[in-house]
mmCIF file of C-alpha atoms in Angstrom:
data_model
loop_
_atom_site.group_PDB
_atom_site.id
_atom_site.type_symbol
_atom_site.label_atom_id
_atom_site.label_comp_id
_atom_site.label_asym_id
_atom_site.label_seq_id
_atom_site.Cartn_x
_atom_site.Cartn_y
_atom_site.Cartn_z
ATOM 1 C CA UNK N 1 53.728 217.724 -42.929
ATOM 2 C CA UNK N 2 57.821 217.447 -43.245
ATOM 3 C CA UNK N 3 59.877 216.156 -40.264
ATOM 4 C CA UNK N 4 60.519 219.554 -38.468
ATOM 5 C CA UNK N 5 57.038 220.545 -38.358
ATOM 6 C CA UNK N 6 55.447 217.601 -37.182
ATOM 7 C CA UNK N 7 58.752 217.565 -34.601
ATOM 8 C CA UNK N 8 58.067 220.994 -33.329
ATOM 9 C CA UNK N 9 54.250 220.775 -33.150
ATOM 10 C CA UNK N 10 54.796 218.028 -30.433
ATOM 11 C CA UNK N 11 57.500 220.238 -28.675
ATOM 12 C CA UNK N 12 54.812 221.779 -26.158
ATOM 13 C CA UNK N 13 55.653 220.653 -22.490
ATOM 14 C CA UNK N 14 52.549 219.244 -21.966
ATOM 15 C CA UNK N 15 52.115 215.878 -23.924
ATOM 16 C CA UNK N 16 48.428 215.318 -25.333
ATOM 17 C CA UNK N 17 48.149 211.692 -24.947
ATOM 18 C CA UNK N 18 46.101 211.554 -28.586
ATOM 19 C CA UNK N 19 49.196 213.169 -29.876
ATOM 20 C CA UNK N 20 51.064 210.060 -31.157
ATOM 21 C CA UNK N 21 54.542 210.489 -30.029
ATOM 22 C CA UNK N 22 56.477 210.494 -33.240
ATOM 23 C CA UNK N 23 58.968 208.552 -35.482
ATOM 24 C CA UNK N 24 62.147 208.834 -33.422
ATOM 25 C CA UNK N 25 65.403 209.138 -36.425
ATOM 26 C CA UNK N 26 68.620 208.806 -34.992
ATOM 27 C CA UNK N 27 69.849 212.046 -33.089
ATOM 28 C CA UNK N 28 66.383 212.588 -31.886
ATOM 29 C CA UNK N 29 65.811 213.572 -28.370
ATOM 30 C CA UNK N 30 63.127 210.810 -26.659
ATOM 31 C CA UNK N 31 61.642 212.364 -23.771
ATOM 32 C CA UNK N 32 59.593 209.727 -21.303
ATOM 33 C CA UNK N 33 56.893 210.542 -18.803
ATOM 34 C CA UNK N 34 57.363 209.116 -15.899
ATOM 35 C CA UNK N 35 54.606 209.398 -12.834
ATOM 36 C CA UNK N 36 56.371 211.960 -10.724
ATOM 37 C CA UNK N 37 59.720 213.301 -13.745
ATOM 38 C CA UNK N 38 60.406 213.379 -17.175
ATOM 39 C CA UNK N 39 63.162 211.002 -18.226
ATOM 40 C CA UNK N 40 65.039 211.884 -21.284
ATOM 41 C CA UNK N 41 67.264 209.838 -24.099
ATOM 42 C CA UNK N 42 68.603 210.011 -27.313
ATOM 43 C CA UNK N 43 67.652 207.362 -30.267
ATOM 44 C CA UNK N 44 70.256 205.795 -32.032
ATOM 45 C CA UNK N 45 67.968 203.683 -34.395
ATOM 46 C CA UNK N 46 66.872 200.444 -34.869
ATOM 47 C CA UNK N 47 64.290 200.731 -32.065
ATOM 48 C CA UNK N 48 67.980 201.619 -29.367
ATOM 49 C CA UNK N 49 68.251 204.409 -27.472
ATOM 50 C CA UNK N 50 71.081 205.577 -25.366
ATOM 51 C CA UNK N 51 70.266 207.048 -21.753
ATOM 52 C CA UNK N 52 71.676 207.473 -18.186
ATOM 53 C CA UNK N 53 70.928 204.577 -15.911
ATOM 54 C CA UNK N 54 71.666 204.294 -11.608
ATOM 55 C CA UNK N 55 75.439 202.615 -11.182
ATOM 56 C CA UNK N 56 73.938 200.422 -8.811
ATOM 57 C CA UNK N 57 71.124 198.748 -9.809
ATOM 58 C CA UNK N 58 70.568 196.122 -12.306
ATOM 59 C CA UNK N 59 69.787 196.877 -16.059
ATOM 60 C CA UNK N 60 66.376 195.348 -15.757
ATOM 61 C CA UNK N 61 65.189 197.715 -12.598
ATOM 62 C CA UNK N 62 67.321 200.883 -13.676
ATOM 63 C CA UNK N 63 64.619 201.153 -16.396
ATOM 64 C CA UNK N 64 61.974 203.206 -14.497
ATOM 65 C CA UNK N 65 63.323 203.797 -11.112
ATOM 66 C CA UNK N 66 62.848 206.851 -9.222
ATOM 67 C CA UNK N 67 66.529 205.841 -7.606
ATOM 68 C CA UNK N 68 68.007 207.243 -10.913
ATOM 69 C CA UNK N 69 66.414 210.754 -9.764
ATOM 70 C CA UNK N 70 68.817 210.876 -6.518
ATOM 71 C CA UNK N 71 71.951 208.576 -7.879
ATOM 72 C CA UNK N 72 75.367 210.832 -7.477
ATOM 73 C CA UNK N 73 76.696 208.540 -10.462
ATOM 74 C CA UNK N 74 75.255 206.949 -13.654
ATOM 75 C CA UNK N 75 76.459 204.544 -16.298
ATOM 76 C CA UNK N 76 75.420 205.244 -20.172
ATOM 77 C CA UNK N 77 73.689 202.681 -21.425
ATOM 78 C CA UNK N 78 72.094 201.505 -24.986
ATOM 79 C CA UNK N 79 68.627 199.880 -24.440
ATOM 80 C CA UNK N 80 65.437 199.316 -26.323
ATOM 81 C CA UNK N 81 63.180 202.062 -26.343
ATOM 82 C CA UNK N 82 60.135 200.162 -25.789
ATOM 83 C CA UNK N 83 62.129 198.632 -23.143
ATOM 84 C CA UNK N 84 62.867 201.474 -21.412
ATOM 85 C CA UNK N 85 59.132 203.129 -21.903
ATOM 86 C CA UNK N 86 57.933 200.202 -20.768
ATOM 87 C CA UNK N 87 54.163 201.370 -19.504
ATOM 88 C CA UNK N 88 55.335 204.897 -19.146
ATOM 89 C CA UNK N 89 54.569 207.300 -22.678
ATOM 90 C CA UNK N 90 57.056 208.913 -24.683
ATOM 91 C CA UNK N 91 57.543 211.355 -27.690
ATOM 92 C CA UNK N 92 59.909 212.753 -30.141
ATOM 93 C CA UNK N 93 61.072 216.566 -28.376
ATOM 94 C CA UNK N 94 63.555 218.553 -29.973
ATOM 95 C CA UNK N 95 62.747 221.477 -28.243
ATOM 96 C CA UNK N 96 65.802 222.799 -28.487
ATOM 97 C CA UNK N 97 66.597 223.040 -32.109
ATOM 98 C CA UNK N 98 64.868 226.193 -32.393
ATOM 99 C CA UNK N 99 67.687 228.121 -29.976
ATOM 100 C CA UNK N 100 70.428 225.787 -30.783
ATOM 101 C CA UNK N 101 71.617 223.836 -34.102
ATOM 102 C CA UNK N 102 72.001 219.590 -33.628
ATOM 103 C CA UNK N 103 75.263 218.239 -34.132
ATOM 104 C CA UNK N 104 75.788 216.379 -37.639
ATOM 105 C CA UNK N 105 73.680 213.145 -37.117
ATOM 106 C CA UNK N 106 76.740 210.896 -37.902
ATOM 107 C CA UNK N 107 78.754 212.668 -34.844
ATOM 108 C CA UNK N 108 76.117 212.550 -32.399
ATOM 109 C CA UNK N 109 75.243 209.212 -32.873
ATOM 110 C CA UNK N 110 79.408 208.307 -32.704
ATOM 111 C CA UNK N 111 80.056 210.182 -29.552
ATOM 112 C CA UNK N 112 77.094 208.873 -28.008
ATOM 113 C CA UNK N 113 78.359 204.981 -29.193
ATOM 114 C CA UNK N 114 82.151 206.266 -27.266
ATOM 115 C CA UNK N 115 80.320 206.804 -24.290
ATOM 116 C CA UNK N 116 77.926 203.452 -23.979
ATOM 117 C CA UNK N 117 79.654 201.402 -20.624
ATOM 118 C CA UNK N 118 81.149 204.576 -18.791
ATOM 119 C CA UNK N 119 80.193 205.839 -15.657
ATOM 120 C CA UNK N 120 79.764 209.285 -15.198
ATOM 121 C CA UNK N 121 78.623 212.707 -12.553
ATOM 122 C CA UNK N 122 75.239 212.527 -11.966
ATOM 123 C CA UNK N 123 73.295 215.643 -10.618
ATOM 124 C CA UNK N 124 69.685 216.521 -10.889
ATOM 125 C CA UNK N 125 69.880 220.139 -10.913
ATOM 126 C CA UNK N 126 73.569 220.313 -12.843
ATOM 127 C CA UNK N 127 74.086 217.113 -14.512
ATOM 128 C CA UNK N 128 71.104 215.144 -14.885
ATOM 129 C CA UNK N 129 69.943 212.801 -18.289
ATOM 130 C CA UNK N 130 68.482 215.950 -20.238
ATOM 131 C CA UNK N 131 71.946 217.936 -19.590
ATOM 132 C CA UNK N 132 73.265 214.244 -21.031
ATOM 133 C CA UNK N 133 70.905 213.903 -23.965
ATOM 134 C CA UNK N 134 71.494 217.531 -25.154
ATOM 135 C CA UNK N 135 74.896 217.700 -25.097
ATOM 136 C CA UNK N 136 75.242 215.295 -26.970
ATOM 137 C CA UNK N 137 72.532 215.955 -29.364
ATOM 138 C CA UNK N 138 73.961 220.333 -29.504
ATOM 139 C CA UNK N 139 77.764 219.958 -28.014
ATOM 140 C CA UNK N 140 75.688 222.435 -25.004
ATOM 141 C CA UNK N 141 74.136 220.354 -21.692
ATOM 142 C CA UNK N 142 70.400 222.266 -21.264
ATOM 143 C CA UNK N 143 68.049 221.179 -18.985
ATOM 144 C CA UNK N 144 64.209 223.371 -18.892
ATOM 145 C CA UNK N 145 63.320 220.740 -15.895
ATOM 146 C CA UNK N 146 66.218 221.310 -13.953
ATOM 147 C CA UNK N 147 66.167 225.440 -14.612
ATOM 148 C CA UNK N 148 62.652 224.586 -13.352
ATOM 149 C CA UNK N 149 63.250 223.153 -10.434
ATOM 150 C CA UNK N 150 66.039 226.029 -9.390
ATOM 151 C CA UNK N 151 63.717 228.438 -9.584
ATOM 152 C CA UNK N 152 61.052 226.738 -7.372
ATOM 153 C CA UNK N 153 64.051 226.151 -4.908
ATOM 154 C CA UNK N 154 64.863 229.843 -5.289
ATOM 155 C CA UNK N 155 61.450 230.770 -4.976
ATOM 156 C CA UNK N 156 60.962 228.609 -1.376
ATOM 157 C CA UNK N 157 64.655 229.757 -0.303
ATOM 158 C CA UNK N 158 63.085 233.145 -0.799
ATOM 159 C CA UNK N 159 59.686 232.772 0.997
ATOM 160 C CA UNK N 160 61.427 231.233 3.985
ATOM 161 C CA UNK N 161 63.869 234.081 4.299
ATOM 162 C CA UNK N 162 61.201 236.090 4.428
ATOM 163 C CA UNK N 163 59.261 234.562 6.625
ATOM 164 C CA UNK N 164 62.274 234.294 9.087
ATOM 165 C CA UNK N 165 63.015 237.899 9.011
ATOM 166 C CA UNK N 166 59.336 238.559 9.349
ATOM 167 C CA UNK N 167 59.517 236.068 12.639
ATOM 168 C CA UNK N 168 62.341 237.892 13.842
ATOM 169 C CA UNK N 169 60.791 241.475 13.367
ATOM 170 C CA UNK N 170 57.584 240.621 15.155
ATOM 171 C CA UNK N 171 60.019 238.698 17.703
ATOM 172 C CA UNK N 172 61.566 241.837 18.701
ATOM 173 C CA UNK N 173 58.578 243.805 18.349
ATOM 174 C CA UNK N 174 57.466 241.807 21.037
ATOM 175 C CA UNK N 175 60.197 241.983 23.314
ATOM 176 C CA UNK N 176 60.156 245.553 23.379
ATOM 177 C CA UNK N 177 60.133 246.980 27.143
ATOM 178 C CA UNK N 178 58.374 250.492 26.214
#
C-alpha cells in the first residue's frame, strides 16, 4: 500500500485503536486524542512536531491541558511528538488533501520553523490548533471540529429560541381575559 492510501484509509473521524497510527513524514498533519478534544499538529521530522501551546503555562504542563481549549493566546512551539502524546493516542490525518492540495513540503516545514517562539490569536471556534496546523500544511485555516461545534451552538441557539417563543405564546395564551 503507497503513502496516500494507507494516509487516507486512516482519515475516518473515528480512530480504531488497532489501526496503528501511521509513519508521520514531515508536512503531515498529527492529530491527538485527547479525553474530552482532538488536539492537532504538524510533524517536522526527526520525531518534532510543531503545535499551539497556552501562553501561560509552562512547556512541561501545556502538553495535555484542557487550559489550551479556553486560552485567548498561544505560543508555537516545536516539541517531541511522543512528548506531546504522552498517554493520549495519535495518528497520521490528512483529511484534507482530498479537497485541498499541501503546500510544497520544503515551504511548509520553513514557514512553520518562522513561526516556532511567537505568540499568536487563539480561538476555538475561529482560530484554534487545526485552523493552525492546516494553514500551514494548505496556505487555507480549516477546522471540521470547530465547523462542528458551530453547528451544535447553532442548533441549541435554535432550540432555545424556540422554546422562548413557544413560552411566550402559551404565556399570552394564558393571560387572555376572554
Amino acid at each position: 500500500m503507497d503513502r496516500k492510501s494507507a494516509t487516507s484509509t486512516m482519515a475516518s473521524n473515528d480512530p480504531n485503536p488497532l489501526d496503528p497510527p501511521g509513519t508521520p513524514q514531515p508536512g503531515d498533519l498529527i492529530e491527538i486524542f485527547r479525553p474530552a478534544y482532538q488536539h492537532w499538529a504538524l510533524y517536522l521530522g526527526d520525531g518534532y512536531i510543531i503545535n499551539l501551546t497556552p501562553v501561560d503555562e509552562s512547556q512541561a504542563a501545556a502538553i495535555s491541558s484542557v487550559k489550551s481549549v479556553f486560552s485567548r493566546k498561544a505560543v508555537v512551539r516545536m516539541q517531541l511528538l511522543k512528548e506531546v502524546v504522552g498517554d493520549d493516542s495519535y495518528r497520521v490525518n490528512n483529511k484534507y488533501d482530498d479537497d485541498r492540495t499541501p503546500l510544497p513540503v520544503d515551504d511548509i516545514i520553513q514557514r512553520s520553523q518562522d513561526l516556532i517562539g511567537q505568540e499568536v490569536s487563539y480561538d476555538l471556534l475561529g482560530s484554534n490548533c487545526e485552523h493552525f496546523v492546516t494553514l500551514l500544511r494548505y496556505g487555507e485555516g480549516v477546522s471540521e471540529q470547530a465547523t462542528r461545534a458551530i453547528g451544535a451552538i447553532s442548533l441549541v441557539t435554535a432550540a432555545a429560541s424556540a422554546f422562548s417563543v413557544l413560552g411566550l405564546i402559551n404565556t399570552r395564551s394564558r393571560n387572555r381575559p376572554f
